[in-house]
Amino acid sequence: MSLIRNLMKTPEGAAGIGILSLLVLVALFAPVLSPGDPLRIAGAPLLPPFTDPTFPLGTDRLGRDVLAGIVHGTRTSLVVGLAAALAAIAIGLCVGLAAGFAGGLVDEALMRVVDAFQIVPGFLLALAFVSVIGASAPIVVLAIALGAWPNPARLTRAQVLSIRERDYVASARVIGMHPAEIAFREILPNALPPVLALSAIIVAAAILTEAALSFLGLGDPNAVTWGSMIAEGRNILRSSPSLSIFPGIALVVTVVGVYLFSEGLTKALADRRADA
């Protein structure tokens, strides 16, 4: 609870929580706010925005409701971003914890694997993976996670190397605690806060990567996404720029909200360590 209070005290944290809370509510209540399939043809094509109360943001070339697409796209972006971030952090924590705690040849081998993944830009890795395996929501999540886990792994390893020599860890060894128990009960909880601060950046990057893949036609074809909506509008950008502008604004607001939350969380964690 103290962490939440410290987070709300920072302007960035309060603004980030406000934006993300609104997005989460939109994602949760998308079927209520916009019932039915957002990909269905709902009206006349290319209705301008703010001209028909039935379609406040207009329709696209096929007559699909733009507002419905943005509302349901919020769910897709948040689910993919959070799932990819959780997968990347889980992999990174396990690899970083094993490398830092075991040391020696295990550390060297795991860090070389991390180096190999970091050589390839995350987006190019995701692009190649989805192109080969095929486009679907689980594949996109896995592809994004494969490019995002090295940074949490390196950060976790650095934290573990610092923590494993502390007195309370030595005391746990002396009393005969199992190494795995020491790693997960004594070291991991103290190495976790910096990784959690990094997780918000991973979520933002995952949302942008998913949008870029969808823009290139490599997203889930059965789900409406902001990237696919932007791609749909680029062909008629001169005559109907709103088709790309509105989902672009939604994407920018989401990434800014995640960034502000990350900044606030970093400051809150620093204040918590200072209080301790």
PDB file of C-alpha atoms in Angstrom:
ATOM      1  CA  MET A   1       0.000   0.000   0.000  1.00  0.00           C
ATOM      2  CA  SER A   2       2.901   2.386   0.713  1.00  0.00           C
ATOM      3  CA  LEU A   3       4.131   1.861  -2.851  1.00  0.00           C
ATOM      4  CA  ILE A   4       0.711   2.828  -4.240  1.00  0.00           C
ATOM      5  CA  ARG A   5       0.622   5.936  -2.037  1.00  0.00           C
ATOM      6  CA  ASN A   6       4.094   6.950  -3.176  1.00  0.00           C
ATOM      7  CA  LEU A   7       3.056   6.306  -6.784  1.00  0.00           C
ATOM      8  CA  MET A   8      -0.036   8.490  -6.474  1.00  0.00           C
ATOM      9  CA  LYS A   9       2.019  11.306  -4.934  1.00  0.00           C
ATOM     10  CA  THR A  10       4.043  11.703  -8.128  1.00  0.00           C
ATOM     11  CA  PRO A  11       2.403  13.711 -10.958  1.00  0.00           C
ATOM     12  CA  GLU A  12       3.615  11.171 -13.529  1.00  0.00           C
ATOM     13  CA  GLY A  13       2.277   8.228 -11.552  1.00  0.00           C
ATOM     14  CA  ALA A  14      -1.110   9.829 -10.948  1.00  0.00           C
ATOM     15  CA  ALA A  15      -1.491  10.775 -14.614  1.00  0.00           C
ATOM     16  CA  GLY A  16      -0.315   7.352 -15.781  1.00  0.00           C
ATOM     17  CA  ILE A  17      -2.701   5.523 -13.465  1.00  0.00           C
ATOM     18  CA  GLY A  18      -5.571   7.739 -14.611  1.00  0.00           C
ATOM     19  CA  ILE A  19      -4.923   7.093 -18.306  1.00  0.00           C
ATOM     20  CA  LEU A  20      -4.343   3.362 -17.857  1.00  0.00           C
ATOM     21  CA  SER A  21      -7.402   2.974 -15.611  1.00  0.00           C
ATOM     22  CA  LEU A  22      -9.566   4.567 -18.302  1.00  0.00           C
ATOM     23  CA  LEU A  23      -8.074   2.280 -20.970  1.00  0.00           C
ATOM     24  CA  VAL A  24      -8.609  -0.796 -18.804  1.00  0.00           C
ATOM     25  CA  LEU A  25     -12.246   0.173 -18.230  1.00  0.00           C
ATOM     26  CA  VAL A  26     -12.744   0.651 -21.979  1.00  0.00           C
ATOM     27  CA  ALA A  27     -11.166  -2.760 -22.638  1.00  0.00           C
ATOM     28  CA  LEU A  28     -13.246  -4.519 -19.967  1.00  0.00           C
ATOM     29  CA  PHE A  29     -16.534  -2.961 -21.068  1.00  0.00           C
ATOM     30  CA  ALA A  30     -15.878  -3.021 -24.822  1.00  0.00           C
ATOM     31  CA  PRO A  31     -18.825  -5.412 -25.476  1.00  0.00           C
ATOM     32  CA  VAL A  32     -21.090  -3.006 -23.575  1.00  0.00           C
ATOM     33  CA  LEU A  33     -19.753   0.196 -25.124  1.00  0.00           C
ATOM     34  CA  SER A  34     -19.815  -1.288 -28.627  1.00  0.00           C
ATOM     35  CA  PRO A  35     -21.922  -4.463 -28.863  1.00  0.00           C
ATOM     36  CA  GLY A  36     -21.474  -6.884 -31.704  1.00  0.00           C
ATOM     37  CA  ASP A  37     -18.595  -7.696 -34.003  1.00  0.00           C
ATOM     38  CA  PRO A  38     -16.441  -4.594 -34.633  1.00  0.00           C
ATOM     39  CA  LEU A  39     -15.434  -6.048 -38.022  1.00  0.00           C
ATOM     40  CA  ARG A  40     -18.996  -6.212 -39.313  1.00  0.00           C
ATOM     41  CA  ILE A  41     -20.312  -3.813 -41.958  1.00  0.00           C
ATOM     42  CA  ALA A  42     -22.487  -1.438 -39.941  1.00  0.00           C
ATOM     43  CA  GLY A  43     -23.304   1.423 -42.282  1.00  0.00           C
ATOM     44  CA  ALA A  44     -22.479   3.326 -45.427  1.00  0.00           C
ATOM     45  CA  PRO A  45     -18.779   3.459 -46.302  1.00  0.00           C
ATOM     46  CA  LEU A  46     -16.555   6.460 -45.586  1.00  0.00           C
ATOM     47  CA  LEU A  47     -18.956   8.436 -43.426  1.00  0.00           C
ATOM     48  CA  PRO A  48     -17.059  11.509 -42.145  1.00  0.00           C
ATOM     49  CA  PRO A  49     -16.584  11.783 -38.371  1.00  0.00           C
ATOM     50  CA  PHE A  50     -19.023  13.822 -36.242  1.00  0.00           C
ATOM     51  CA  THR A  51     -21.734  13.814 -38.920  1.00  0.00           C
ATOM     52  CA  ASP A  52     -23.835  10.816 -37.836  1.00  0.00           C
ATOM     53  CA  PRO A  53     -24.640  10.207 -34.135  1.00  0.00           C
ATOM     54  CA  THR A  54     -24.811   6.470 -34.841  1.00  0.00           C
ATOM     55  CA  PHE A  55     -21.153   6.534 -35.950  1.00  0.00           C
ATOM     56  CA  PRO A  56     -19.479   9.379 -34.009  1.00  0.00           C
ATOM     57  CA  LEU A  57     -16.060   8.772 -35.590  1.00  0.00           C
ATOM     58  CA  GLY A  58     -17.416   7.767 -38.995  1.00  0.00           C
ATOM     59  CA  THR A  59     -16.929   4.547 -40.938  1.00  0.00           C
ATOM     60  CA  ASP A  60     -14.112   3.064 -43.012  1.00  0.00           C
ATOM     61  CA  ARG A  61     -14.062   1.976 -46.659  1.00  0.00           C
ATOM     62  CA  LEU A  62     -16.161  -1.110 -45.907  1.00  0.00           C
ATOM     63  CA  GLY A  63     -18.664   0.665 -43.686  1.00  0.00           C
ATOM     64  CA  ARG A  64     -17.238  -0.554 -40.374  1.00  0.00           C
ATOM     65  CA  ASP A  65     -17.664   1.624 -37.291  1.00  0.00           C
ATOM     66  CA  VAL A  66     -14.356   3.369 -36.503  1.00  0.00           C
ATOM     67  CA  LEU A  67     -15.269   3.984 -32.852  1.00  0.00           C
ATOM     68  CA  ALA A  68     -16.127   0.300 -32.383  1.00  0.00           C
ATOM     69  CA  GLY A  69     -12.760  -0.636 -33.848  1.00  0.00           C
ATOM     70  CA  ILE A  70     -10.897   1.699 -31.487  1.00  0.00           C
ATOM     71  CA  VAL A  71     -12.833   0.455 -28.451  1.00  0.00           C
ATOM     72  CA  HIS A  72     -12.235  -3.220 -29.232  1.00  0.00           C
ATOM     73  CA  GLY A  73      -8.681  -2.472 -30.353  1.00  0.00           C
ATOM     74  CA  THR A  74      -7.985  -1.237 -26.823  1.00  0.00           C
ATOM     75  CA  ARG A  75      -8.606  -4.747 -25.520  1.00  0.00           C
ATOM     76  CA  THR A  76      -6.341  -6.305 -28.156  1.00  0.00           C
ATOM     77  CA  SER A  77      -3.475  -3.884 -27.504  1.00  0.00           C
ATOM     78  CA  LEU A  78      -3.609  -4.195 -23.715  1.00  0.00           C
ATOM     79  CA  VAL A  79      -3.952  -7.978 -23.723  1.00  0.00           C
ATOM     80  CA  VAL A  80      -1.089  -8.472 -26.166  1.00  0.00           C
ATOM     81  CA  GLY A  81       1.101  -5.901 -24.420  1.00  0.00           C
ATOM     82  CA  LEU A  82       0.549  -7.283 -20.924  1.00  0.00           C
ATOM     83  CA  ALA A  83       0.829 -10.930 -21.990  1.00  0.00           C
ATOM     84  CA  ALA A  84       4.059 -10.297 -23.918  1.00  0.00           C
ATOM     85  CA  ALA A  85       5.519  -8.310 -21.021  1.00  0.00           C
ATOM     86  CA  LEU A  86       4.624 -11.026 -18.496  1.00  0.00           C
ATOM     87  CA  ALA A  87       6.179 -13.703 -20.690  1.00  0.00           C
ATOM     88  CA  ALA A  88       9.336 -11.634 -21.269  1.00  0.00           C
ATOM     89  CA  ILE A  89       9.723 -10.813 -17.573  1.00  0.00           C
ATOM     90  CA  ALA A  90       9.128 -14.434 -16.537  1.00  0.00           C
ATOM     91  CA  ILE A  91      11.798 -15.682 -18.953  1.00  0.00           C
ATOM     92  CA  GLY A  92      14.177 -12.870 -18.013  1.00  0.00           C
ATOM     93  CA  LEU A  93      13.749 -13.428 -14.283  1.00  0.00           C
ATOM     94  CA  CYS A  94      14.426 -17.154 -14.562  1.00  0.00           C
ATOM     95  CA  VAL A  95      17.485 -16.724 -16.793  1.00  0.00           C
ATOM     96  CA  GLY A  96      18.902 -13.795 -14.814  1.00  0.00           C
ATOM     97  CA  LEU A  97      18.327 -15.495 -11.476  1.00  0.00           C
ATOM     98  CA  ALA A  98      19.962 -18.726 -12.646  1.00  0.00           C
ATOM     99  CA  ALA A  99      22.946 -16.897 -14.166  1.00  0.00           C
ATOM    100  CA  GLY A 100      23.573 -14.605 -11.218  1.00  0.00           C
ATOM    101  CA  PHE A 101      23.033 -17.199  -8.499  1.00  0.00           C
ATOM    102  CA  ALA A 102      24.898 -20.109 -10.118  1.00  0.00           C
ATOM    103  CA  GLY A 103      27.813 -18.121 -11.554  1.00  0.00           C
ATOM    104  CA  GLY A 104      30.731 -19.787 -13.326  1.00  0.00           C
ATOM    105  CA  LEU A 105      30.068 -21.690 -16.540  1.00  0.00           C
ATOM    106  CA  VAL A 106      26.290 -21.473 -16.123  1.00  0.00           C
ATOM    107  CA  ASP A 107      26.508 -17.691 -15.962  1.00  0.00           C
ATOM    108  CA  GLU A 108      28.794 -17.535 -19.003  1.00  0.00           C
ATOM    109  CA  ALA A 109      26.603 -19.855 -21.077  1.00  0.00           C
ATOM    110  CA  LEU A 110      23.351 -18.057 -20.248  1.00  0.00           C
ATOM    111  CA  MET A 111      24.847 -14.613 -20.873  1.00  0.00           C
ATOM    112  CA  ARG A 112      26.092 -15.702 -24.289  1.00  0.00           C
ATOM    113  CA  VAL A 113      22.523 -16.757 -25.123  1.00  0.00           C
ATOM    114  CA  VAL A 114      21.341 -13.331 -23.970  1.00  0.00           C
ATOM    115  CA  ASP A 115      23.982 -11.677 -26.172  1.00  0.00           C
ATOM    116  CA  ALA A 116      22.824 -13.729 -29.149  1.00  0.00           C
ATOM    117  CA  PHE A 117      19.242 -12.539 -28.735  1.00  0.00           C
ATOM    118  CA  GLN A 118      20.294  -8.918 -28.183  1.00  0.00           C
ATOM    119  CA  ILE A 119      22.227  -8.831 -31.440  1.00  0.00           C
ATOM    120  CA  VAL A 120      18.968  -9.017 -33.397  1.00  0.00           C
ATOM    121  CA  PRO A 121      16.581  -6.036 -32.956  1.00  0.00           C
ATOM    122  CA  GLY A 122      13.409  -7.119 -31.193  1.00  0.00           C
ATOM    123  CA  PHE A 123      11.067  -5.981 -33.949  1.00  0.00           C
ATOM    124  CA  LEU A 124      13.029  -7.805 -36.665  1.00  0.00           C
ATOM    125  CA  LEU A 125      13.022 -10.963 -34.548  1.00  0.00           C
ATOM    126  CA  ALA A 126       9.258 -10.701 -34.027  1.00  0.00           C
ATOM    127  CA  LEU A 127       8.740  -9.969 -37.724  1.00  0.00           C
ATOM    128  CA  ALA A 128      10.747 -13.009 -38.807  1.00  0.00           C
ATOM    129  CA  PHE A 129       9.109 -15.281 -36.219  1.00  0.00           C
ATOM    130  CA  VAL A 130       5.542 -14.322 -37.159  1.00  0.00           C
ATOM    131  CA  SER A 131       6.342 -14.503 -40.884  1.00  0.00           C
ATOM    132  CA  VAL A 132       7.599 -18.078 -40.515  1.00  0.00           C
ATOM    133  CA  ILE A 133       5.147 -19.471 -37.946  1.00  0.00           C
ATOM    134  CA  GLY A 134       1.998 -17.580 -38.943  1.00  0.00           C
ATOM    135  CA  ALA A 135      -0.091 -14.750 -37.516  1.00  0.00           C
ATOM    136  CA  SER A 136      -2.226 -15.386 -34.441  1.00  0.00           C
ATOM    137  CA  ALA A 137      -2.519 -13.751 -31.035  1.00  0.00           C
ATOM    138  CA  PRO A 138      -0.429 -16.366 -29.119  1.00  0.00           C
ATOM    139  CA  ILE A 139       2.262 -16.337 -31.814  1.00  0.00           C
ATOM    140  CA  VAL A 140       2.440 -12.523 -31.750  1.00  0.00           C
ATOM    141  CA  VAL A 141       2.753 -12.552 -27.943  1.00  0.00           C
ATOM    142  CA  LEU A 142       5.526 -15.160 -28.082  1.00  0.00           C
ATOM    143  CA  ALA A 143       7.319 -13.313 -30.888  1.00  0.00           C
ATOM    144  CA  ILE A 144       7.332 -10.039 -28.934  1.00  0.00           C
ATOM    145  CA  ALA A 145       8.455 -11.808 -25.740  1.00  0.00           C
ATOM    146  CA  LEU A 146      11.389 -13.436 -27.547  1.00  0.00           C
ATOM    147  CA  GLY A 147      12.763 -10.016 -28.415  1.00  0.00           C
ATOM    148  CA  ALA A 148      12.052  -8.431 -25.019  1.00  0.00           C
ATOM    149  CA  TRP A 149      13.383 -10.888 -22.418  1.00  0.00           C
ATOM    150  CA  PRO A 150      17.159 -10.144 -22.603  1.00  0.00           C
ATOM    151  CA  ASN A 151      16.920  -6.762 -20.825  1.00  0.00           C
ATOM    152  CA  PRO A 152      15.030  -8.158 -17.788  1.00  0.00           C
ATOM    153  CA  ALA A 153      17.534 -11.032 -17.734  1.00  0.00           C
ATOM    154  CA  ARG A 154      20.524  -8.693 -17.596  1.00  0.00           C
ATOM    155  CA  LEU A 155      18.927  -6.461 -14.979  1.00  0.00           C
ATOM    156  CA  THR A 156      17.938  -9.447 -12.821  1.00  0.00           C
ATOM    157  CA  ARG A 157      21.460 -10.902 -13.064  1.00  0.00           C
ATOM    158  CA  ALA A 158      23.003  -7.602 -11.974  1.00  0.00           C
ATOM    159  CA  GLN A 159      20.664  -7.413  -8.987  1.00  0.00           C
ATOM    160  CA  VAL A 160      21.323 -11.031  -8.009  1.00  0.00           C
ATOM    161  CA  LEU A 161      25.112 -10.547  -8.179  1.00  0.00           C
ATOM    162  CA  SER A 162      24.744  -7.639  -5.761  1.00  0.00           C
ATOM    163  CA  ILE A 163      22.344  -9.374  -3.393  1.00  0.00           C
ATOM    164  CA  ARG A 164      23.831 -12.871  -3.166  1.00  0.00           C
ATOM    165  CA  GLU A 165      26.799 -11.679  -1.057  1.00  0.00           C
ATOM    166  CA  ARG A 166      24.737  -9.930   1.583  1.00  0.00           C
ATOM    167  CA  ASP A 167      24.626 -11.064   5.190  1.00  0.00           C
ATOM    168  CA  TYR A 168      21.081 -12.416   5.217  1.00  0.00           C
ATOM    169  CA  VAL A 169      21.851 -14.637   2.214  1.00  0.00           C
ATOM    170  CA  ALA A 170      24.981 -15.932   3.947  1.00  0.00           C
ATOM    171  CA  SER A 171      22.892 -16.606   7.053  1.00  0.00           C
ATOM    172  CA  ALA A 172      20.419 -18.627   4.990  1.00  0.00           C
ATOM    173  CA  ARG A 173      23.291 -20.752   3.669  1.00  0.00           C
ATOM    174  CA  VAL A 174      24.643 -21.301   7.169  1.00  0.00           C
ATOM    175  CA  ILE A 175      21.340 -22.603   8.520  1.00  0.00           C
ATOM    176  CA  GLY A 176      21.207 -25.129   5.656  1.00  0.00           C
ATOM    177  CA  MET A 177      18.493 -23.595   3.470  1.00  0.00           C
ATOM    178  CA  HIS A 178      18.265 -25.236   0.041  1.00  0.00           C
ATOM    179  CA  PRO A 179      19.875 -23.170  -2.767  1.00  0.00           C
ATOM    180  CA  ALA A 180      16.609 -23.007  -4.722  1.00  0.00           C
ATOM    181  CA  GLU A 181      14.817 -21.770  -1.602  1.00  0.00           C
ATOM    182  CA  ILE A 182      17.483 -19.122  -1.065  1.00  0.00           C
ATOM    183  CA  ALA A 183      17.173 -17.997  -4.672  1.00  0.00           C
ATOM    184  CA  PHE A 184      13.389 -17.703  -4.706  1.00  0.00           C
ATOM    185  CA  ARG A 185      12.689 -16.644  -1.118  1.00  0.00           C
ATOM    186  CA  GLU A 186      15.662 -14.476  -0.184  1.00  0.00           C
ATOM    187  CA  ILE A 187      17.109 -13.117  -3.415  1.00  0.00           C
ATOM    188  CA  LEU A 188      14.302 -12.866  -5.975  1.00  0.00           C
ATOM    189  CA  PRO A 189      11.926 -10.648  -3.916  1.00  0.00           C
ATOM    190  CA  ASN A 190      14.721  -8.103  -3.406  1.00  0.00           C
ATOM    191  CA  ALA A 191      15.804  -8.215  -7.059  1.00  0.00           C
ATOM    192  CA  LEU A 192      12.247  -7.755  -8.344  1.00  0.00           C
ATOM    193  CA  PRO A 193      11.508  -3.980  -7.881  1.00  0.00           C
ATOM    194  CA  PRO A 194      13.886  -2.670 -10.597  1.00  0.00           C
ATOM    195  CA  VAL A 195      12.549  -5.304 -12.996  1.00  0.00           C
ATOM    196  CA  LEU A 196       8.981  -4.219 -12.248  1.00  0.00           C
ATOM    197  CA  ALA A 197       9.934  -0.637 -13.115  1.00  0.00           C
ATOM    198  CA  LEU A 198      11.306  -1.921 -16.428  1.00  0.00           C
ATOM    199  CA  SER A 199       8.125  -3.891 -17.107  1.00  0.00           C
ATOM    200  CA  ALA A 200       6.123  -0.765 -17.984  1.00  0.00           C
ATOM    201  CA  ILE A 201       8.610   0.067 -20.739  1.00  0.00           C
ATOM    202  CA  ILE A 202       8.317  -3.506 -22.027  1.00  0.00           C
ATOM    203  CA  VAL A 203       4.521  -3.180 -22.150  1.00  0.00           C
ATOM    204  CA  ALA A 204       4.777   0.057 -24.155  1.00  0.00           C
ATOM    205  CA  ALA A 205       7.275  -1.504 -26.558  1.00  0.00           C
ATOM    206  CA  ALA A 206       5.088  -4.594 -26.919  1.00  0.00           C
ATOM    207  CA  ILE A 207       2.033  -2.467 -27.781  1.00  0.00           C
ATOM    208  CA  LEU A 208       4.022  -0.587 -30.422  1.00  0.00           C
ATOM    209  CA  THR A 209       5.459  -3.814 -31.830  1.00  0.00           C
ATOM    210  CA  GLU A 210       2.000  -5.390 -32.067  1.00  0.00           C
ATOM    211  CA  ALA A 211       0.709  -2.284 -33.849  1.00  0.00           C
ATOM    212  CA  ALA A 212       3.636  -2.375 -36.279  1.00  0.00           C
ATOM    213  CA  LEU A 213       3.074  -6.059 -37.034  1.00  0.00           C
ATOM    214  CA  SER A 214      -0.629  -5.440 -37.594  1.00  0.00           C
ATOM    215  CA  PHE A 215       0.210  -2.465 -39.815  1.00  0.00           C
ATOM    216  CA  LEU A 216       2.280  -4.828 -41.975  1.00  0.00           C
ATOM    217  CA  GLY A 217      -0.555  -7.370 -42.100  1.00  0.00           C
ATOM    218  CA  LEU A 218       1.067  -9.796 -39.636  1.00  0.00           C
ATOM    219  CA  GLY A 219      -1.323  -9.348 -36.727  1.00  0.00           C
ATOM    220  CA  ASP A 220      -4.181 -11.607 -35.704  1.00  0.00           C
ATOM    221  CA  PRO A 221      -6.607 -11.477 -38.681  1.00  0.00           C
ATOM    222  CA  ASN A 222      -9.561 -12.323 -36.451  1.00  0.00           C
ATOM    223  CA  ALA A 223      -9.096  -9.354 -34.106  1.00  0.00           C
ATOM    224  CA  VAL A 224      -9.393  -5.630 -34.752  1.00  0.00           C
ATOM    225  CA  THR A 225      -6.179  -3.772 -33.901  1.00  0.00           C
ATOM    226  CA  TRP A 226      -5.089  -0.167 -34.041  1.00  0.00           C
ATOM    227  CA  GLY A 227      -2.218  -1.061 -36.359  1.00  0.00           C
ATOM    228  CA  SER A 228      -4.525  -2.673 -38.907  1.00  0.00           C
ATOM    229  CA  MET A 229      -6.869   0.328 -38.715  1.00  0.00           C
ATOM    230  CA  ILE A 230      -3.983   2.704 -39.427  1.00  0.00           C
ATOM    231  CA  ALA A 231      -2.932   0.509 -42.344  1.00  0.00           C
ATOM    232  CA  GLU A 232      -6.498   0.468 -43.662  1.00  0.00           C
ATOM    233  CA  GLY A 233      -6.611   4.267 -43.684  1.00  0.00           C
ATOM    234  CA  ARG A 234      -3.223   4.876 -45.305  1.00  0.00           C
ATOM    235  CA  ASN A 235      -4.548   4.100 -48.799  1.00  0.00           C
ATOM    236  CA  ILE A 236      -7.018   6.983 -48.604  1.00  0.00           C
ATOM    237  CA  LEU A 237      -5.020   9.238 -46.315  1.00  0.00           C
ATOM    238  CA  ARG A 238      -5.624  12.334 -48.426  1.00  0.00           C
ATOM    239  CA  SER A 239      -9.409  12.011 -48.612  1.00  0.00           C
ATOM    240  CA  SER A 240     -10.109  10.441 -45.184  1.00  0.00           C
ATOM    241  CA  PRO A 241      -7.166  11.101 -42.847  1.00  0.00           C
ATOM    242  CA  SER A 242      -9.317  10.455 -39.773  1.00  0.00           C
ATOM    243  CA  LEU A 243      -9.254   6.705 -40.452  1.00  0.00           C
ATOM    244  CA  SER A 244      -5.568   6.678 -39.500  1.00  0.00           C
ATOM    245  CA  ILE A 245      -5.526   9.654 -37.137  1.00  0.00           C
ATOM    246  CA  PHE A 246      -8.016   8.332 -34.566  1.00  0.00           C
ATOM    247  CA  PRO A 247      -6.363   4.918 -33.969  1.00  0.00           C
ATOM    248  CA  GLY A 248      -2.992   6.691 -34.052  1.00  0.00           C
ATOM    249  CA  ILE A 249      -4.128   8.999 -31.250  1.00  0.00           C
ATOM    250  CA  ALA A 250      -5.338   5.998 -29.244  1.00  0.00           C
ATOM    251  CA  LEU A 251      -1.944   4.356 -29.681  1.00  0.00           C
ATOM    252  CA  VAL A 252      -0.074   7.497 -28.625  1.00  0.00           C
ATOM    253  CA  VAL A 253      -2.263   8.017 -25.547  1.00  0.00           C
ATOM    254  CA  THR A 254      -1.714   4.400 -24.460  1.00  0.00           C
ATOM    255  CA  VAL A 255       2.069   4.556 -24.831  1.00  0.00           C
ATOM    256  CA  VAL A 256       2.232   7.928 -23.047  1.00  0.00           C
ATOM    257  CA  GLY A 257       0.105   6.523 -20.207  1.00  0.00           C
ATOM    258  CA  VAL A 258       2.427   3.542 -19.812  1.00  0.00           C
ATOM    259  CA  TYR A 259       5.488   5.812 -19.934  1.00  0.00           C
ATOM    260  CA  LEU A 260       4.087   8.132 -17.240  1.00  0.00           C
ATOM    261  CA  PHE A 261       3.216   5.130 -15.081  1.00  0.00           C
ATOM    262  CA  SER A 262       6.771   3.829 -15.497  1.00  0.00           C
ATOM    263  CA  GLU A 263       8.266   7.179 -14.480  1.00  0.00           C
ATOM    264  CA  GLY A 264       6.004   7.373 -11.444  1.00  0.00           C
ATOM    265  CA  LEU A 265       6.783   3.786 -10.455  1.00  0.00           C
ATOM    266  CA  THR A 266      10.536   4.449 -10.670  1.00  0.00           C
ATOM    267  CA  LYS A 267      10.206   7.463  -8.370  1.00  0.00           C
ATOM    268  CA  ALA A 268       7.918   5.576  -5.988  1.00  0.00           C
ATOM    269  CA  LEU A 269      10.381   2.704  -5.707  1.00  0.00           C
ATOM    270  CA  ALA A 270      13.216   5.180  -5.070  1.00  0.00           C
ATOM    271  CA  ASP A 271      11.176   6.872  -2.305  1.00  0.00           C
ATOM    272  CA  ARG A 272      10.368   3.488  -0.798  1.00  0.00           C
ATOM    273  CA  ARG A 273      14.048   2.518  -0.685  1.00  0.00           C
ATOM    274  CA  ALA A 274      14.879   5.901   0.848  1.00  0.00           C
ATOM    275  CA  ASP A 275      12.237   5.414   3.557  1.00  0.00           C
ATOM    276  CA  ALA A 276      13.568   1.932   4.282  1.00  0.00           C
TER     277      ALA A 276
END
